[in-house]
Tab-separated table of C-alpha atoms and ligand atoms in Angstrom:
chain	number	residue	atom	x	y	z
C	1	MET	CA	357.407	102.416	12.871
C	2	THR	CA	356.470	100.627	9.709
C	3	VAL	CA	353.623	98.095	9.925
C	4	ASN	CA	353.223	95.127	7.660
C	5	LEU	CA	349.614	95.141	6.352
C	6	LEU	CA	349.791	91.339	5.832
C	7	ASP	CA	349.805	91.117	9.584
C	8	PHE	CA	346.235	92.476	9.797
C	9	GLY	CA	343.112	90.522	9.656
C	10	VAL	CA	339.841	91.989	8.475
C	11	GLU	CA	339.148	93.685	11.827
C	12	GLY	CA	342.747	94.648	12.283
C	13	LEU	CA	342.852	96.496	8.979
C	14	THR	CA	339.638	98.359	9.738
C	15	GLY	CA	341.248	99.407	13.072
C	16	PHE	CA	344.438	100.521	11.285
C	17	CYS	CA	342.374	102.638	8.871
C	18	ALA	CA	340.549	104.277	11.746
C	19	GLU	CA	343.878	105.057	13.397
C	20	ILE	CA	345.119	106.937	10.276
C	21	GLY	CA	341.736	108.741	10.008
C	22	GLU	CA	340.217	106.699	7.152
C	23	LYS	CA	336.767	105.235	6.820
C	24	PRO	CA	335.955	101.460	7.087
C	25	PHE	CA	335.401	101.104	3.356
C	26	ARG	CA	339.064	101.946	2.788
C	27	ALA	CA	339.869	98.705	4.638
C	28	ARG	CA	337.787	96.746	2.169
C	29	GLN	CA	339.516	98.518	-0.735
C	30	LEU	CA	342.896	97.720	0.801
C	31	LEU	CA	341.902	94.039	1.338
C	32	ARG	CA	340.974	93.687	-2.296
C	33	TRP	CA	344.186	95.306	-3.553
C	34	ILE	CA	346.451	93.368	-1.292
C	35	HIS	CA	344.852	89.935	-1.207
C	36	GLN	CA	342.762	89.739	-4.389
C	37	SER	CA	345.056	91.586	-6.729
C	38	GLY	CA	348.372	90.807	-4.939
C	39	VAL	CA	349.494	94.424	-5.109
C	40	ALA	CA	352.235	95.398	-2.682
C	41	ASP	CA	353.079	98.818	-4.027
C	42	PHE	CA	350.652	101.461	-2.728
C	43	ALA	CA	351.359	103.620	-5.840
C	44	GLY	CA	349.497	101.042	-7.845
C	45	MET	CA	346.220	101.089	-5.799
C	46	SER	CA	344.549	103.420	-8.305
C	47	ASP	CA	341.172	104.039	-6.619
C	48	LEU	CA	342.804	105.307	-3.410
C	49	ALA	CA	343.376	109.080	-3.103
C	50	LYS	CA	346.888	110.193	-3.717
C	51	VAL	CA	347.242	111.540	-0.190
C	52	LEU	CA	346.313	108.205	1.272
C	53	ARG	CA	348.668	106.301	-1.034
C	54	GLU	CA	351.485	108.598	0.186
C	55	LYS	CA	350.457	108.188	3.810
C	56	LEU	CA	350.499	104.413	3.415
C	57	ALA	CA	353.874	104.441	1.710
C	58	ALA	CA	355.245	106.370	4.651
C	59	THR	CA	353.842	104.109	7.332
C	60	ALA	CA	353.220	100.585	5.920
C	61	VAL	CA	354.584	97.793	3.793
C	62	VAL	CA	353.028	94.591	2.309
C	63	GLU	CA	355.739	91.965	2.867
C	64	SER	CA	355.518	88.220	2.644
C	65	PRO	CA	358.288	85.694	3.606
C	66	ARG	CA	361.080	85.706	1.115
C	67	VAL	CA	361.451	82.669	-1.294
C	68	ILE	CA	364.809	81.033	-1.057
C	69	SER	CA	364.180	78.039	-3.357
C	70	ASP	CA	361.455	76.752	-5.693
C	71	HIS	CA	361.383	73.159	-6.970
C	72	ILE	CA	358.943	71.361	-9.274
C	73	ALA	CA	358.555	67.595	-8.970
C	74	SER	CA	357.969	65.389	-12.001
C	75	ASP	CA	354.285	65.107	-10.997
C	76	GLY	CA	353.794	68.899	-10.932
C	77	THR	CA	353.973	69.238	-7.200
C	78	ARG	CA	355.833	72.457	-6.344
C	79	LYS	CA	357.696	73.128	-3.159
C	80	TRP	CA	359.049	76.476	-1.905
C	81	LEU	CA	361.424	77.107	0.904
C	82	LEU	CA	360.617	80.567	2.484
C	83	SER	CA	362.910	82.478	4.819
C	84	VAL	CA	361.076	83.938	7.817
C	85	ASP	CA	364.075	85.473	9.546
C	86	SER	CA	367.747	84.824	9.643
C	87	GLY	CA	368.287	81.175	10.240
C	88	ASN	CA	364.655	80.091	10.073
C	89	GLY	CA	362.851	78.832	7.041
C	90	ILE	CA	359.520	77.093	6.345
C	91	GLU	CA	358.266	75.014	3.501
C	92	MET	CA	355.091	75.242	1.444
C	93	VAL	CA	353.775	72.903	-1.148
C	94	PHE	CA	351.295	73.260	-4.106
C	95	ILE	CA	349.604	70.136	-5.315
C	96	PRO	CA	347.840	70.512	-8.654
C	97	GLU	CA	345.056	68.011	-9.380
C	98	THR	CA	342.527	67.784	-12.218
C	99	ASN	CA	339.673	69.439	-10.320
C	100	ARG	CA	341.455	71.419	-7.696
C	101	GLY	CA	344.759	72.887	-6.589
C	102	THR	CA	345.769	72.547	-2.993
C	103	LEU	CA	348.193	74.719	-1.117
C	104	CYS	CA	349.705	73.050	1.861
C	105	ILE	CA	350.965	75.752	4.329
C	106	SER	CA	353.057	75.909	7.523
C	107	SER	CA	351.929	77.383	10.809
C	108	GLN	CA	355.134	77.237	12.955
C	109	VAL	CA	358.882	77.042	12.545
C	110	GLY	CA	359.300	73.449	13.647
C	111	CYS	CA	356.882	71.811	16.047
C	112	ALA	CA	357.153	71.161	19.768
C	113	LEU	CA	354.803	68.150	19.793
C	114	ALA	CA	357.538	65.659	18.798
C	115	CYS	CA	355.558	62.955	16.973
C	116	THR	CA	358.105	60.258	16.441
C	117	PHE	CA	357.414	59.653	12.676
C	118	CYS	CA	357.511	63.291	11.680
C	119	SER	CA	360.485	65.091	10.223
C	120	THR	CA	359.268	68.508	11.409
C	121	GLY	CA	358.750	67.161	14.887
C	122	ARG	CA	362.292	65.787	14.913
C	123	GLN	CA	363.750	69.123	14.223
C	124	GLY	CA	362.438	70.725	17.331
C	125	PHE	CA	360.638	74.091	17.617
C	126	ASN	CA	361.670	77.758	17.232
C	127	ARG	CA	358.539	79.959	17.181
C	128	ASN	CA	355.021	80.485	16.001
C	129	LEU	CA	354.615	82.141	12.507
C	130	THR	CA	353.041	85.585	12.484
C	131	VAL	CA	349.821	86.372	10.612
C	132	ALA	CA	351.888	87.890	7.749
C	133	GLU	CA	354.020	84.727	7.600
C	134	ILE	CA	350.933	82.477	7.460
C	135	ILE	CA	348.761	84.392	5.032
C	136	GLY	CA	351.921	85.628	3.212
C	137	GLN	CA	352.323	81.925	2.037
C	138	LEU	CA	348.885	82.040	0.257
C	139	TRP	CA	349.524	85.665	-0.947
C	140	TRP	CA	352.795	84.702	-2.534
C	141	ALA	CA	351.732	81.351	-3.972
C	142	ASN	CA	348.641	82.948	-5.488
C	143	LYS	CA	350.823	85.474	-7.308
C	144	ALA	CA	353.412	82.852	-8.249
C	145	LEU	CA	350.804	80.558	-9.699
C	146	GLY	CA	349.422	83.417	-11.754
C	147	GLY	CA	345.831	83.374	-10.538
C	148	GLU	CA	343.457	84.292	-7.883
C	149	SER	CA	342.350	81.751	-5.289
C	150	GLY	CA	338.775	80.990	-4.633
C	151	SER	CA	336.068	78.331	-4.629
C	152	GLU	CA	333.125	77.982	-6.984
C	153	GLU	CA	330.914	79.823	-4.503
C	154	ALA	CA	333.264	82.835	-4.513
C	155	GLU	CA	333.583	82.623	-8.197
C	156	SER	CA	329.955	83.119	-8.760
C	157	SER	CA	329.940	86.104	-6.471
C	158	VAL	CA	332.565	87.965	-8.444
C	159	ASN	CA	330.935	91.071	-9.828
C	160	LYS	CA	330.825	91.694	-13.533
C	161	GLN	CA	332.983	94.810	-13.343
C	162	GLU	CA	335.792	92.888	-11.811
C	163	ALA	CA	335.430	90.070	-14.330
C	164	VAL	CA	335.783	92.570	-17.122
C	165	GLN	CA	338.858	94.111	-15.481
C	166	SER	CA	340.724	90.851	-15.219
C	167	PRO	CA	339.475	88.595	-17.966
C	168	GLY	CA	340.351	84.890	-17.955
C	169	ARG	CA	341.760	84.847	-14.450
C	170	SER	CA	342.381	81.394	-13.146
C	171	ARG	CA	341.833	80.066	-9.764
C	172	ALA	CA	344.961	77.949	-9.289
C	173	ILE	CA	344.444	77.538	-5.457
C	174	SER	CA	341.050	76.176	-4.572
C	175	ASN	CA	341.925	74.555	-1.276
C	176	VAL	CA	344.222	75.289	1.559
C	177	VAL	CA	345.441	72.740	4.062
C	178	PHE	CA	347.422	73.339	7.283
C	179	MET	CA	349.527	70.234	6.788
C	180	GLY	CA	352.877	71.759	6.441
C	181	MET	CA	355.302	72.433	9.340
C	182	GLY	CA	353.813	72.905	12.772
C	183	GLU	CA	350.690	72.335	14.753
C	184	PRO	CA	348.237	75.009	13.703
C	185	LEU	CA	346.115	74.916	16.917
C	186	ALA	CA	349.211	75.621	18.990
C	187	ASN	CA	349.416	78.992	17.195
C	188	PHE	CA	345.685	79.631	17.597
C	189	GLU	CA	345.184	83.380	17.318
C	190	ASN	CA	347.431	83.846	14.283
C	191	VAL	CA	345.987	80.927	12.519
C	192	ALA	CA	342.415	82.095	13.227
C	193	THR	CA	343.202	85.564	11.886
C	194	ALA	CA	344.686	84.027	8.750
C	195	LEU	CA	341.564	81.837	8.366
C	196	ASP	CA	339.309	84.916	8.546
C	197	LEU	CA	341.184	86.338	5.600
C	198	MET	CA	341.106	83.081	3.647
C	199	LEU	CA	337.289	83.048	3.936
C	200	ASP	CA	336.594	86.752	3.490
C	201	ASP	CA	335.043	87.643	0.096
C	202	ASN	CA	337.176	90.806	-0.152
C	203	ALA	CA	340.257	88.725	0.325
C	204	TYR	CA	340.504	85.053	-0.897
C	205	GLY	CA	336.785	84.052	-0.702
C	206	LEU	CA	337.632	80.359	-0.090
C	207	SER	CA	334.821	78.113	1.123
C	208	ARG	CA	334.997	76.810	4.676
C	209	ARG	CA	334.765	73.321	3.408
C	210	ARG	CA	337.921	73.900	1.252
C	211	VAL	CA	340.132	75.100	4.056
C	212	THR	CA	341.338	72.290	6.312
C	213	VAL	CA	343.056	72.615	9.739
C	214	SER	CA	344.940	69.370	10.560
C	215	THR	CA	345.567	68.797	14.230
C	216	SER	CA	347.336	66.220	16.372
C	217	GLY	CA	344.491	66.675	18.882
C	218	LEU	CA	344.778	69.710	21.069
C	219	VAL	CA	341.388	69.287	22.600
C	220	PRO	CA	340.742	72.784	24.119
C	221	ALA	CA	341.875	74.512	20.937
C	222	MET	CA	339.579	72.299	18.849
C	223	ASP	CA	336.713	73.698	20.972
C	224	ARG	CA	337.983	77.261	20.470
C	225	LEU	CA	338.173	76.705	16.674
C	226	ARG	CA	334.636	75.397	16.675
C	227	GLU	CA	333.447	78.667	18.253
C	228	ARG	CA	335.745	81.029	16.535
C	229	CYS	CA	336.080	79.807	12.924
C	230	PRO	CA	334.809	76.356	12.088
C	231	VAL	CA	336.470	75.043	8.919
C	232	ALA	CA	336.987	71.501	7.762
C	233	LEU	CA	338.944	69.523	10.364
C	234	ALA	CA	341.403	66.703	9.957
C	235	VAL	CA	342.608	64.847	13.013
C	236	SER	CA	345.807	62.943	13.093
C	237	LEU	CA	344.757	59.720	14.821
C	238	HIS	CA	347.464	57.251	13.781
C	239	ALA	CA	346.669	54.601	16.398
C	240	PRO	CA	343.587	52.578	17.619
C	241	ASN	CA	344.465	52.751	21.332
C	242	ASP	CA	346.140	54.972	23.920
C	243	ALA	CA	349.146	52.711	24.484
C	244	LEU	CA	350.211	52.949	20.918
C	245	ARG	CA	349.131	56.619	20.355
C	246	ASP	CA	351.071	57.672	23.501
C	247	GLN	CA	354.236	56.471	21.724
C	248	LEU	CA	353.584	57.913	18.253
C	249	VAL	CA	351.851	61.178	19.181
C	250	PRO	CA	353.170	62.188	22.623
C	251	VAL	CA	350.442	64.830	23.172
C	252	ASN	CA	348.092	61.935	23.498
C	253	ARG	CA	349.318	61.535	27.106
C	254	LYS	CA	347.722	64.901	27.774
C	255	TYR	CA	344.658	64.460	25.666
C	256	PRO	CA	343.909	60.786	25.281
C	257	ILE	CA	341.649	59.202	22.622
C	258	LYS	CA	338.445	59.330	24.542
C	259	GLU	CA	338.692	63.033	25.122
C	260	LEU	CA	339.823	63.556	21.509
C	261	LEU	CA	336.849	61.758	20.048
C	262	ALA	CA	334.449	63.670	22.381
C	263	ALA	CA	335.962	66.888	21.018
C	264	CYS	CA	335.354	65.616	17.484
C	265	GLN	CA	331.687	65.024	18.298
C	266	ARG	CA	331.402	68.569	19.672
C	267	TYR	CA	333.195	70.017	16.571
C	268	LEU	CA	330.764	68.268	14.261
C	269	GLN	CA	327.856	70.353	15.673
C	270	SER	CA	329.400	73.471	13.970
C	271	ALA	CA	331.557	71.910	11.297
C	272	PRO	CA	331.038	72.833	7.590
C	273	ARG	CA	331.233	69.151	6.833
C	274	ASP	CA	329.289	66.410	8.562
C	275	PHE	CA	332.313	64.210	9.180
C	276	ILE	CA	335.787	64.442	10.629
C	277	THR	CA	338.746	63.199	8.461
C	278	PHE	CA	340.967	61.015	10.423
C	279	GLU	CA	344.558	60.798	9.180
C	280	TYR	CA	346.323	57.558	9.840
C	281	ILE	CA	349.918	57.071	8.909
C	282	MET	CA	350.811	53.581	7.838
C	283	LEU	CA	353.979	52.384	9.606
C	284	ASP	CA	355.244	48.917	8.816
C	285	GLY	CA	354.814	46.583	11.696
C	286	VAL	CA	353.843	49.314	14.091
C	287	ASN	CA	350.109	50.186	13.549
C	288	ASP	CA	349.149	48.538	10.282
C	289	SER	CA	347.917	45.009	11.159
C	290	ILE	CA	344.477	43.739	10.491
C	291	SER	CA	343.730	43.622	14.215
C	292	HIS	CA	344.673	47.317	14.462
C	293	ALA	CA	342.138	47.948	11.677
C	294	ARG	CA	339.489	46.084	13.586
C	295	GLU	CA	340.208	47.911	16.783
C	296	LEU	CA	339.965	51.176	14.934
C	297	VAL	CA	336.541	50.315	13.475
C	298	GLN	CA	335.262	49.658	17.012
C	299	LEU	CA	336.878	52.848	18.323
C	300	VAL	CA	335.206	55.269	15.821
C	301	ARG	CA	331.817	53.522	15.602
C	302	ASP	CA	330.015	56.525	17.093
C	303	THR	CA	331.955	59.194	15.244
C	304	PRO	CA	330.865	60.287	11.680
C	305	CYS	CA	334.218	60.206	9.901
C	306	LYS	CA	336.221	59.311	6.854
C	307	PHE	CA	339.762	57.859	6.857
C	308	ASN	CA	342.720	58.989	4.953
C	309	LEU	CA	345.500	56.361	5.105
C	310	ILE	CA	348.940	58.026	4.648
C	311	PRO	CA	351.817	55.771	3.638
C	312	PHE	CA	354.755	56.823	5.794
C	313	ASN	CA	357.143	59.125	3.919
C	314	PRO	CA	360.643	58.267	4.917
C	315	PHE	CA	363.354	60.758	5.993
C	316	PRO	CA	366.915	60.157	7.135
C	317	HIS	CA	367.264	58.223	10.458
C	318	SER	CA	363.480	58.041	11.027
C	319	GLY	CA	363.690	54.432	12.246
C	320	TYR	CA	360.398	53.644	10.524
C	321	GLN	CA	359.438	51.868	7.313
C	322	ARG	CA	356.471	52.480	5.007
C	323	SER	CA	353.835	49.690	5.106
C	324	SER	CA	353.691	47.428	2.134
C	325	PRO	CA	351.010	48.171	-0.474
C	326	GLU	CA	349.440	44.802	0.486
C	327	ALA	CA	349.219	45.782	4.130
C	328	VAL	CA	347.667	49.126	3.210
C	329	ARG	CA	345.101	47.396	1.007
C	330	LEU	CA	344.104	44.850	3.677
C	331	PHE	CA	343.843	47.559	6.273
C	332	ARG	CA	341.685	49.644	4.004
C	333	ASP	CA	339.420	46.758	3.138
C	334	VAL	CA	338.701	46.142	6.798
C	335	LEU	CA	337.617	49.778	7.284
C	336	MET	CA	335.594	49.815	4.033
C	337	GLN	CA	333.876	46.595	4.901
C	338	ALA	CA	332.714	48.271	8.103
C	339	GLY	CA	331.250	51.031	6.038
C	340	LEU	CA	333.978	53.644	6.603
C	341	VAL	CA	334.773	55.777	3.602
C	342	THR	CA	338.622	55.328	3.279
C	343	THR	CA	341.059	56.821	0.874
C	344	VAL	CA	344.812	56.060	0.524
C	345	ARG	CA	346.735	59.288	0.049
C	346	LYS	CA	348.718	59.350	-3.094
C	347	THR	CA	352.339	60.186	-2.329
C	348	ARG	CA	353.132	63.410	-4.253
C	349	GLY	CA	356.344	65.237	-4.921
C	350	ASP	CA	358.382	62.255	-3.847
C	351	ASP	CA	361.405	63.331	-5.812
C	352	ILE	CA	361.669	66.697	-4.136
C	353	ALA	CA	360.818	65.566	-0.529
C	354	ALA	CA	357.534	67.534	-0.631
C	355	ALA	CA	355.315	64.786	0.747
C	356	CYS	CA	353.601	64.912	4.155
C	357	GLY	CA	355.930	64.783	7.112
C	358	GLN	CA	359.021	65.380	4.909
C	359	LEU	CA	358.972	69.151	5.129
C	360	ALA	CA	362.175	70.201	6.858
C	361	GLY	CA	362.683	73.952	6.333
C	362	GLN	CA	365.347	75.395	8.624
C	363	VAL	CA	364.641	75.318	12.356
C	364	LEU	CA	366.871	76.809	14.940
C	365	ASP	CA	365.647	74.525	17.646
C	366	LYS	CA	364.929	76.253	20.973
C	367	THR	CA	363.623	73.199	22.737
C	368	ARG	CA	366.950	71.313	23.089
C	369	ARG	CA	364.890	68.347	21.932
C	370	VAL	CA	367.626	65.764	22.166
C	371	GLN	CA	368.318	66.509	25.783
C	372	ARG	CA	364.746	66.568	26.880
C	373	THR	CA	362.074	64.001	27.504
C	374	GLY	CA	358.745	64.003	25.812
C	375	HIS	CA	357.065	64.901	29.079
C	376	GLU	CA	359.013	68.061	29.412
C	377	ILE	CA	358.257	69.024	25.831
C	378	MET	CA	354.556	68.742	26.599
C	379	GLN	CA	354.913	70.929	29.629
C	380	ALA	CA	356.464	73.547	27.459
C	381	THR	CA	353.434	73.557	25.040
C	382	ARG	CA	350.856	74.189	27.733
B	1	LIG	N1	350.604	69.177	13.138
B	1	LIG	C1	349.406	68.863	12.407
B	1	LIG	C2	349.532	69.305	10.924
B	1	LIG	C3	350.880	69.158	10.224
B	1	LIG	S1	351.365	67.449	9.937
B	1	LIG	C4	349.117	67.347	12.472
B	1	LIG	O1	349.926	66.686	13.048
B	1	LIG	O2	348.019	67.022	12.071
B	1	LIG	C5	350.303	67.002	8.549
B	1	LIG	C6	350.068	65.509	8.448
B	1	LIG	O3	351.285	64.850	8.055
B	1	LIG	C7	349.658	64.845	9.752
B	1	LIG	O4	348.602	63.962	9.648
B	1	LIG	C8	350.931	64.066	10.142
B	1	LIG	O5	350.707	63.091	11.037
B	1	LIG	C9	351.436	63.649	8.820
B	1	LIG	N2	352.818	63.201	8.796
B	1	LIG	C10	353.744	63.649	9.636
B	1	LIG	N3	354.932	62.919	9.360
B	1	LIG	C11	354.697	62.071	8.333
B	1	LIG	C12	355.484	61.252	7.546
B	1	LIG	N4	356.755	61.019	7.804
B	1	LIG	N5	354.918	60.518	6.548
B	1	LIG	C13	353.588	60.710	6.280
B	1	LIG	N6	352.785	61.570	6.940
B	1	LIG	C14	353.388	62.283	7.933
B	2	LIG	FE1	353.943	68.447	14.956
B	2	LIG	FE2	352.037	67.448	13.309
B	2	LIG	FE3	354.684	66.719	13.031
B	2	LIG	FE4	353.243	65.877	15.156
B	2	LIG	S1	352.831	65.362	12.989
B	2	LIG	S2	355.273	66.672	15.190
B	2	LIG	S3	351.933	67.615	15.550
B	2	LIG	S4	353.822	68.844	12.684
């Protein structure tokens, strides 16, 4: 049976090498060839013995999801649709900025959590992505963008010999965010294995502070992440009280705000940053009044945090409207006056539907969303 080496994390690849009778250092060589140099053809892995290259060619492949379409928006934002199997597709977005390049990746085909304002949530859920499908997004984008990913920290650790071998290589992707399709913490093991690869110096060498998991608030999995692989955390809060959050983010009925904030406090004990980023979508007339902002200030008064206000990105039949710029400004001012660092997310890639919450992909829904209640959907995600 052929194995896909993109499915292996650092440990898995070492185990695979042991199985085929190779020493652990071969795993490090393979990691570098596959993830740093983006090489998929074993014949090109010049420092591996010919016998090993032939053995690998007979038993393994390096295969990422296949690109179906590629669009570039007027602001430089780039969106790819990737096929993960027949009928299912995921989306991935690259956002270039002056000082960084952020790749926004998906963790599931669809999402079972059914937030009412989210296009992915509306489409239902098919399955978790495999490790190869998650890390394969970074692997592929890295190649497509013509550079090697990495943070300044990793850059300084590049040895001289490598620098000579690949002069002038750029680092197009400096940051990765799990803000595409799906709830990353509902696909815990595969996401954690992909995170290990993102951070490993033999693979992508990204800094923990530059890899962000965004969650709608799966409390037990937040604790697991803290123990297993603490990276930067963004929490989709979206409401200042349980009554409203129950409506917008149905999983709140299972993990209400008080429990969520307690999990944030625990996470901060191991987090690479000393604050949690709260994402707050701005929905006209729903959660965007000055009194909501004041309630929010009270709610988070004991939690070190920053706010990221996200103007709602519309999609067909959403039933919501984006808050006016004036409402966003007033809301931000209340938070700022209370001493909370608050940014308003710029809407990127508008003309190609690449903004947050607009990623649609192709989802063969298995949850029969329309026939089911939110309660049943939550049961299914246990
Ligand atoms: N499931 C995770 C990560 C993917 S969603 C989560 O919910 O955090 C990434 C971000 O996009 C979340 O903050 C989510 O609330 C936000 N989002 C979803 N739909 C949106 C929309 N239509 N407009 C703007 N942001 C949206
Ligand atoms: Fe899932 Fe996040 Fe969309 Fe909610 S906002 S449905 S958790 S992808």
